[in-house]
XYZ file of C-alpha atoms in Angstrom:
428
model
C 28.908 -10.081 8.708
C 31.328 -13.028 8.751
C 30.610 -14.350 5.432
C 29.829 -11.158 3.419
C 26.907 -12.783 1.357
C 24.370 -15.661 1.697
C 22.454 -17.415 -0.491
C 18.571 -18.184 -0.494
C 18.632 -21.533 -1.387
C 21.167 -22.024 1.367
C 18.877 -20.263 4.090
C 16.041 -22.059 2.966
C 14.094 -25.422 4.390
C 10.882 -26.709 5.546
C 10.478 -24.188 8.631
C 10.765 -21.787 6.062
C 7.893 -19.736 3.794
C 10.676 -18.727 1.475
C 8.764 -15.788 -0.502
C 8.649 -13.716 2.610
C 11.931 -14.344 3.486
C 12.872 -13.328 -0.281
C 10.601 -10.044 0.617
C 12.559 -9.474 3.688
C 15.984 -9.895 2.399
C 14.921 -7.439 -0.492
C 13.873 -5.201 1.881
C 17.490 -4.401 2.945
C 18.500 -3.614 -0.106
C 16.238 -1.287 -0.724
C 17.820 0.207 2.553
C 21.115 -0.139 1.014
C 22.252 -3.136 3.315
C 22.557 -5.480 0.778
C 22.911 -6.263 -3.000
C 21.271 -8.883 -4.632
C 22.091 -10.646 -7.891
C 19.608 -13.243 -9.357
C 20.726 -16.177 -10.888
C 18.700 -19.036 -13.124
C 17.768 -21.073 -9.793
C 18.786 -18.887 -6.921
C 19.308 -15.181 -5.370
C 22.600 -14.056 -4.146
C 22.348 -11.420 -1.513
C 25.999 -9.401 -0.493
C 26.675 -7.436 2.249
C 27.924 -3.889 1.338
C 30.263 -1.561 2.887
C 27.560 0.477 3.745
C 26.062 -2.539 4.875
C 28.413 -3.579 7.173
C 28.975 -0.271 9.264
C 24.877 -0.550 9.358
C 24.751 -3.455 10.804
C 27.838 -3.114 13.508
C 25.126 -0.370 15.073
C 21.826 -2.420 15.124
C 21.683 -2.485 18.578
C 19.461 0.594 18.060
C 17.001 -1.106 16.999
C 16.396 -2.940 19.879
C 13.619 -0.487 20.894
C 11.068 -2.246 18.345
C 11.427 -5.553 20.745
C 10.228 -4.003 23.196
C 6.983 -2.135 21.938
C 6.555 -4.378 18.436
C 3.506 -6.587 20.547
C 1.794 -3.353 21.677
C 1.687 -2.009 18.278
C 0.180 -5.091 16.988
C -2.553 -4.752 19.995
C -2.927 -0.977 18.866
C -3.159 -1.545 15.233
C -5.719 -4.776 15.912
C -7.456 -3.565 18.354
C -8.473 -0.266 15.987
C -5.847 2.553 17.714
C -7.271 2.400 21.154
C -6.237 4.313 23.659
C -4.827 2.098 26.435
C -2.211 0.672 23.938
C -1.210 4.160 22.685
C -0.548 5.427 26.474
C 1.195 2.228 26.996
C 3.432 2.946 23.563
C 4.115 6.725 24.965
C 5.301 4.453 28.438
C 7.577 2.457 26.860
C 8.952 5.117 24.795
C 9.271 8.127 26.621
C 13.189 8.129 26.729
C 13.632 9.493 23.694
C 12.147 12.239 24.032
C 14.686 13.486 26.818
C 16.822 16.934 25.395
C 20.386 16.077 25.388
C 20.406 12.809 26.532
C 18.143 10.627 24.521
C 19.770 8.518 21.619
C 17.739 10.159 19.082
C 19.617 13.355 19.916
C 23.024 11.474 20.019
C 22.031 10.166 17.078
C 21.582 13.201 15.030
C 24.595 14.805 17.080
C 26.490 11.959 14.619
C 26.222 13.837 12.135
C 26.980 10.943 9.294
C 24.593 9.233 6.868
C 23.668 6.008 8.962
C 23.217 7.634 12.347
C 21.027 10.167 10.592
C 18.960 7.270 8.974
C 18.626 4.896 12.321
C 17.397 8.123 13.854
C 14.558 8.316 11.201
C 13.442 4.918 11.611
C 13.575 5.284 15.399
C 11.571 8.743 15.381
C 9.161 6.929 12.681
C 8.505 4.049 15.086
C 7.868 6.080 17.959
C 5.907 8.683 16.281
C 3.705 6.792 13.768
C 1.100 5.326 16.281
C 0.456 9.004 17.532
C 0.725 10.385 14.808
C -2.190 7.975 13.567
C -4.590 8.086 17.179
C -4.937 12.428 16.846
C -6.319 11.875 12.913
C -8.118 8.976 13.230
C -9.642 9.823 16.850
C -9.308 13.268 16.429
C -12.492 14.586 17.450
C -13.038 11.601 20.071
C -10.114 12.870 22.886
C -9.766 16.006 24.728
C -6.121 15.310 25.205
C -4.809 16.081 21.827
C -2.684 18.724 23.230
C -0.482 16.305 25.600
C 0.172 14.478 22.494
C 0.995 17.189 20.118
C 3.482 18.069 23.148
C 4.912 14.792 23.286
C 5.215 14.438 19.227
C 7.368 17.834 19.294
C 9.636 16.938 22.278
C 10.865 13.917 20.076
C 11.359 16.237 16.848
C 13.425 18.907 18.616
C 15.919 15.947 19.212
C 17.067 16.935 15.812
C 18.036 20.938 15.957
C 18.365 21.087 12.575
C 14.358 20.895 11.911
C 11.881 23.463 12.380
C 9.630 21.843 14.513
C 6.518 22.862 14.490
C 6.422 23.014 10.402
C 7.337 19.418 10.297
C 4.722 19.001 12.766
C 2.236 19.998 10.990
C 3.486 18.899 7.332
C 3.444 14.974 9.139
C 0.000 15.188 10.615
C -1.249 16.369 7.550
C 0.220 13.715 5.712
C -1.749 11.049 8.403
C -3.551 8.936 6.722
C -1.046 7.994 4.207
C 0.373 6.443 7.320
C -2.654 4.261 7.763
C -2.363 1.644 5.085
C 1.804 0.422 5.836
C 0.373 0.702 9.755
C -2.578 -1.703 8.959
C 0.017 -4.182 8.388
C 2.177 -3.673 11.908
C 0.863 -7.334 12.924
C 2.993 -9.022 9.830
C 6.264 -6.817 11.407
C 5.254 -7.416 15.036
C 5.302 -11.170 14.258
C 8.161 -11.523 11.686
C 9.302 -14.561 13.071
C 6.260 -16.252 12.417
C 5.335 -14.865 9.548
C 9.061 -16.236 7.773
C 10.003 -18.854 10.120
C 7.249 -21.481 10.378
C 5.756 -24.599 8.621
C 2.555 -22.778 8.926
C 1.377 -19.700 6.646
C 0.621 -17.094 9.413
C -1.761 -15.444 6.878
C -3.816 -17.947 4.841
C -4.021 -20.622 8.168
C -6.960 -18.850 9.222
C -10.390 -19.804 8.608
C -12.385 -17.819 6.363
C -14.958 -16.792 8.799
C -11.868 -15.277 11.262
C -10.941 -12.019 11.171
C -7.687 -11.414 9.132
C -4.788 -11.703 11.254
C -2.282 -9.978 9.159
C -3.940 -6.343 8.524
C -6.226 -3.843 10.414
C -8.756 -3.945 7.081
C -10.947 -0.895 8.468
C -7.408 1.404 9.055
C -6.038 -0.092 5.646
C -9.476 1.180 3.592
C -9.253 4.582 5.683
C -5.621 4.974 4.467
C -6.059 3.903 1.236
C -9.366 6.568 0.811
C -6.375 9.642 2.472
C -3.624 8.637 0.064
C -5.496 7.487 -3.614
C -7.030 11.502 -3.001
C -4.031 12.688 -4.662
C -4.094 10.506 -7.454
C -7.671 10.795 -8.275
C -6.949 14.723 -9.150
C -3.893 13.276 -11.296
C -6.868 11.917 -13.553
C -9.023 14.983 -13.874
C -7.283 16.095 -17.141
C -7.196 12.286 -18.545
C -11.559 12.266 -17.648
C -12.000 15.455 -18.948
C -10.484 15.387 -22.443
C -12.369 11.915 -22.774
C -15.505 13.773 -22.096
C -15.271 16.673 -24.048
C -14.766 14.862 -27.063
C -17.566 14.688 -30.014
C -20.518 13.092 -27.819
C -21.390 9.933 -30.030
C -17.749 9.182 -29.842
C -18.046 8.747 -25.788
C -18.271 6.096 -24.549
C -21.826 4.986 -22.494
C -20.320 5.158 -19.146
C -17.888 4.084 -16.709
C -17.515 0.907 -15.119
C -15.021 0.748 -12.152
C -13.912 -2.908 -11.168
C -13.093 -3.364 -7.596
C -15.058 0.093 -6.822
C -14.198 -0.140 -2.937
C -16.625 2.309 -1.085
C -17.629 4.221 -4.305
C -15.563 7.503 -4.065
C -13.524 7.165 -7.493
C -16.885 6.543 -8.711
C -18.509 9.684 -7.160
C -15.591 11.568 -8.113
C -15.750 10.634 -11.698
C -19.556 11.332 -11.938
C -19.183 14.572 -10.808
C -16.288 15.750 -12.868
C -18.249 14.943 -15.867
C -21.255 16.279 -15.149
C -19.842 19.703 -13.661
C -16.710 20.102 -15.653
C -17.616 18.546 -19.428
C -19.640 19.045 -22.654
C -21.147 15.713 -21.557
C -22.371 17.224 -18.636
C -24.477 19.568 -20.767
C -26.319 16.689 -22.650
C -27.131 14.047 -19.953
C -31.001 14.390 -20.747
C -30.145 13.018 -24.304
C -26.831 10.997 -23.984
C -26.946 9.823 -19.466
C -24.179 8.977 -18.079
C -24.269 4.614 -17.090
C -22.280 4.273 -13.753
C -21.708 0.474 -13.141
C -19.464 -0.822 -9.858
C -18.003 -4.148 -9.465
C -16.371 -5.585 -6.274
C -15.686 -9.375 -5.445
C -17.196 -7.938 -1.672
C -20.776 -7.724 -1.212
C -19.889 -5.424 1.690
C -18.265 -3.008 -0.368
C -20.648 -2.917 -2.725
C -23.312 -2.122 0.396
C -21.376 0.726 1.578
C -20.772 1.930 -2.180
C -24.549 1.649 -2.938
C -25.437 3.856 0.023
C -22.224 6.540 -0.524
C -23.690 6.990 -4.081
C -27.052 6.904 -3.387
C -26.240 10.363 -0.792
C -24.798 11.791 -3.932
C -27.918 11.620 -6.027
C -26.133 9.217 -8.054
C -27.661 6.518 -9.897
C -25.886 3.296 -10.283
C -25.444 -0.422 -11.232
C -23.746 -2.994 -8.746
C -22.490 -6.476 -9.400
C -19.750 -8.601 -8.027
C -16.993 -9.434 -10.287
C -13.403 -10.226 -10.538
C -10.509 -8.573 -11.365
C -9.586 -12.090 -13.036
C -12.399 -13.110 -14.939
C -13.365 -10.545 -17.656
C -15.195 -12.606 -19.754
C -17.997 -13.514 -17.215
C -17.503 -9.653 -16.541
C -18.510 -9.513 -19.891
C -21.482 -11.963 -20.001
C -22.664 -10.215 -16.343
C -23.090 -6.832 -17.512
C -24.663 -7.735 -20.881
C -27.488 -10.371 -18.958
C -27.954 -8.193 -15.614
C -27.668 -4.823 -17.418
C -27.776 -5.108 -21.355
C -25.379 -3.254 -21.749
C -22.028 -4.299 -23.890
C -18.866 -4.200 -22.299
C -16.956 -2.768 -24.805
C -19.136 0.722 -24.738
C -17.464 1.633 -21.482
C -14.479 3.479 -19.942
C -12.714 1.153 -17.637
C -11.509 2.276 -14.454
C -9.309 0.824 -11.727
C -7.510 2.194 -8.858
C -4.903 0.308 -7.416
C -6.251 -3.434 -7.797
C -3.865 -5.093 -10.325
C -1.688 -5.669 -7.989
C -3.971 -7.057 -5.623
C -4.975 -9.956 -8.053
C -4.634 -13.424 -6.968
C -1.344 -14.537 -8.820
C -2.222 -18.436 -10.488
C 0.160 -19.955 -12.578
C 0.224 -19.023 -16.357
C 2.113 -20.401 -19.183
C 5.244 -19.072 -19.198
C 6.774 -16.707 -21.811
C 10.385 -17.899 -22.721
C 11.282 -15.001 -24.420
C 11.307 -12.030 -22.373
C 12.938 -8.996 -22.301
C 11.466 -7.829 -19.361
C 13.384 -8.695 -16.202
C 12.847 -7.564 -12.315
C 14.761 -7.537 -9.372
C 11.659 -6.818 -6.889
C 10.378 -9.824 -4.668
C 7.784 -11.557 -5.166
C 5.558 -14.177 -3.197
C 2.356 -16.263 -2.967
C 1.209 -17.452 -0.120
C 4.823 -18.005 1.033
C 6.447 -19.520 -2.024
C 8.023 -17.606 -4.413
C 7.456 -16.165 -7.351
C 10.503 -15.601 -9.542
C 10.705 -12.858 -12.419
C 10.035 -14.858 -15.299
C 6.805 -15.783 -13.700
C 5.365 -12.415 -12.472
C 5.873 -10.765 -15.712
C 4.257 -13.371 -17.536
C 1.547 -13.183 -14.996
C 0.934 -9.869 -15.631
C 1.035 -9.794 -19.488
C -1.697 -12.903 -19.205
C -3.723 -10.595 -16.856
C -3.158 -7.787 -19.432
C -4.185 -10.005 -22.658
C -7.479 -11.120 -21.054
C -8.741 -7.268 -20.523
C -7.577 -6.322 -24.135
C -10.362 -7.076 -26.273
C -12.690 -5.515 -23.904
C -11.080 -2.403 -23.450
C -9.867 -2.075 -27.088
C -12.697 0.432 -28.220
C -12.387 3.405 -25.354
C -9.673 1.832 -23.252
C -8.894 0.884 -19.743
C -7.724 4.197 -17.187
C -5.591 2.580 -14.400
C -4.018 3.664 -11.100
C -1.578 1.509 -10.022
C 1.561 1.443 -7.664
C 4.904 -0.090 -9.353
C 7.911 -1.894 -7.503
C 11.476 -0.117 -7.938
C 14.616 -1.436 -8.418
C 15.982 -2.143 -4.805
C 19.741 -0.488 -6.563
C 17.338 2.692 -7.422
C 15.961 2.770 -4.225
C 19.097 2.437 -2.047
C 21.009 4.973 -4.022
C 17.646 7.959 -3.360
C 17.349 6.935 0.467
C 14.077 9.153 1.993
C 13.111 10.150 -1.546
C 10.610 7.211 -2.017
C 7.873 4.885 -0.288
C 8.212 2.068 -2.034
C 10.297 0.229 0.585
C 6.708 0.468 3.084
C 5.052 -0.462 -0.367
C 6.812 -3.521 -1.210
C 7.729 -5.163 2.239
C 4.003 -4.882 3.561
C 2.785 -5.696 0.034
């Protein structure tokens, strides 16, 4: 506020894991706080006017001190219920008619108050929200906290309550992958301000520190639902296609718990002229994961389907000893499959690549590795690398892939509620 921009290079020193500050700063200008420009060796971040009238009322925001350590005990301790009751407690003063600051807040009637009210009713909402789907058939009090959930909507009068209600809960579990990273939010300071990576400090044998893993998967299997039917069409003209053209099978790298697999198999066989000739030209169904557990749980999910398959771990990173695996374990040659992936790219480990000097490709997203940061030059070239090394083995029947994508934080800012990206890229 007093000197209208800052620099990163000027905010940043040993106590420091840089990256995530980067993330953070980025973050608000998503929101529309700030601007950034990025310079050759430094990021210039400026306040705008927007900015400044935001930031003259974040005294609002004061709520999340208060509840941001239960949340992380609710989100790591798997949505329990003494936490949640505890989170209702602490929060139960906003649900007052006509005298709570969510309804002053909407009574504003301007562009900011209308936003802080959002994130307020988001905060207080989303861990309730979350207990009735993922507990749902565990309580017998569901109807105290449906009751409780619609007392803090009707703060706005301009809603129909019980519609948005129901259009949130049954939008849940797309909730349950930003809220299996609460802990990073809950402990911001640490996570930004320390000599110490919060995250990659652990040993290997703890459990992850950062993330609820079991809510993240159970989110991620609600929200990639929608995305696997954006597909169908893709599958389906592959499929249909003169047979001896098709390729073998499908192998899907980083095949999680098996369901894009399962939902694959089944397309084809129900829905294709494949389907009709599997006694002459069967249908090879191969999963890789770099996690034996997955690869347990995906075994035994496809297995209940009546589904035969092929498991081996593999990564993401390393397609040539893909390559070499499936030929040794499986005869089978890589290039006579249909490659799948849903939403792992981005989840590669980043490692240093040569660096392409003559780009034309440029981003103003954040970037960061295990605290340091990754500038643009770097991720792009990074992901071209990643890119070239799948080429050759895709280049006969190609490589389908789901994948999320960062926005520019100007796009982003100027289409405020109309995208996710900003849960996307600061848990990310």
């Amino acid at each position: 506020l007093e000197d209208r921009q800052i620099s990163l290079n000027a905010l940043f020193n040993n106590n420091t894991q840089v990256g995530y500050l980067n993330v953070a700063l980025t973050s608000l200008c998503s929101l529309g706080i700030l601007n950034k420009s990025i310079e050759k060796d430094d990021t210039i971040f400026v306040l705008t006017s927007y900015g400044k009238k935001f930031l003259m009322q974040i005294d609002y925001y004061n709520i999340f001190e208060q509840i941001k350590l239960n949340l992380k005990d609710f989100i790591l301790n798997d949505i329990c219920s003494y936490a949640l009751y505890k989170h209702i407690d602490l929060v139960k003063g906003y649900s007052k008619n006509n005298s709570s600051i969510l309804h002053s807040l909407y009574e504003n009637d301007d562009d900011i108050s209308y936003r802080i009210a959002k994130h307020l009713e988001g905060i207080i909402l989303y861990p309730i929200i979350l207990f009735i789907s993922y507990n749902r058939n565990d309580q017998d009090d569901i109807k105290k906290l449906e009751e409780f959930i619609k007392k803090v909507l009707s703060q706005n009068k301009y809603i129909n309550v019980e519609k948005t209600y129901q259009y949130i809960l049954s939008r849940a579990k797309s909730y349950g992958v930003t809220a299996s990273y609460q802990p990073i939010l809950s402990d911001l300071t640490k996570t930004i301000f320390s000599t110490k990576n919060l995250i990659y400090s652990r040993d290997i044998n703890q459990k992850e520190v950062h993330v609820n893993r079991k809510l993240n998967v159970w989110g991620s299997g609600g929200a990639h639902k929608t995305y696997f039917n954006k597909i169908d069409s893709i599958i389906t003209d592959i499929f249909n296609s003169p047979i001896e053209k098709q390729p073998k099978g499908i192998a899907d790298m980083g095949c999680g718990d098996g369901m894009f697999l399962e939902h694959i198999y089944k397309l084809i066989t129900q829905n294709t002229l494949r389907g009709q000739h599997l006694d002459k030209y069967p249908l090879l169904i191969f999963g890789a994961d770099l996690n034996q557990e997955a690869l347990d749980v995906a075994y035994l999910n496809l297995k209940k389907a009546h589904i035969e398959s092929n498991f081996l771990i593999s990564d993401i990173s390393n397609p040539e000893k893909y390559k070499h695996d499936l030929n040794d374990m499986f005869s089978i040659d890589i290039k006579d499959l249909l490659h799948v992936r849903s939403f792992l790219d981005h989840n590669r480990i980043f490692q240093k690549v040569q660096q392409l000097t003559d780009l034309s490709y440029k981003t103003s997203c954040a970037y960061a590795f295990k605290g340091n940061l990754i500038d643009s030059e770097e991720i792009i070239s990074n992901l071209i690398y990643h890119l070239n090394q799948w080429k050759k083995h895709i280049s006969k029947h190609g490589l389908l892939m789901l994948e999320l994508h960062g926005v520019d934080p100007l796009i982003c800012a100027e289409n405020k509620f109309k995208t996710p990206t900003i849960a996307y890229e600061a848990t990310h």
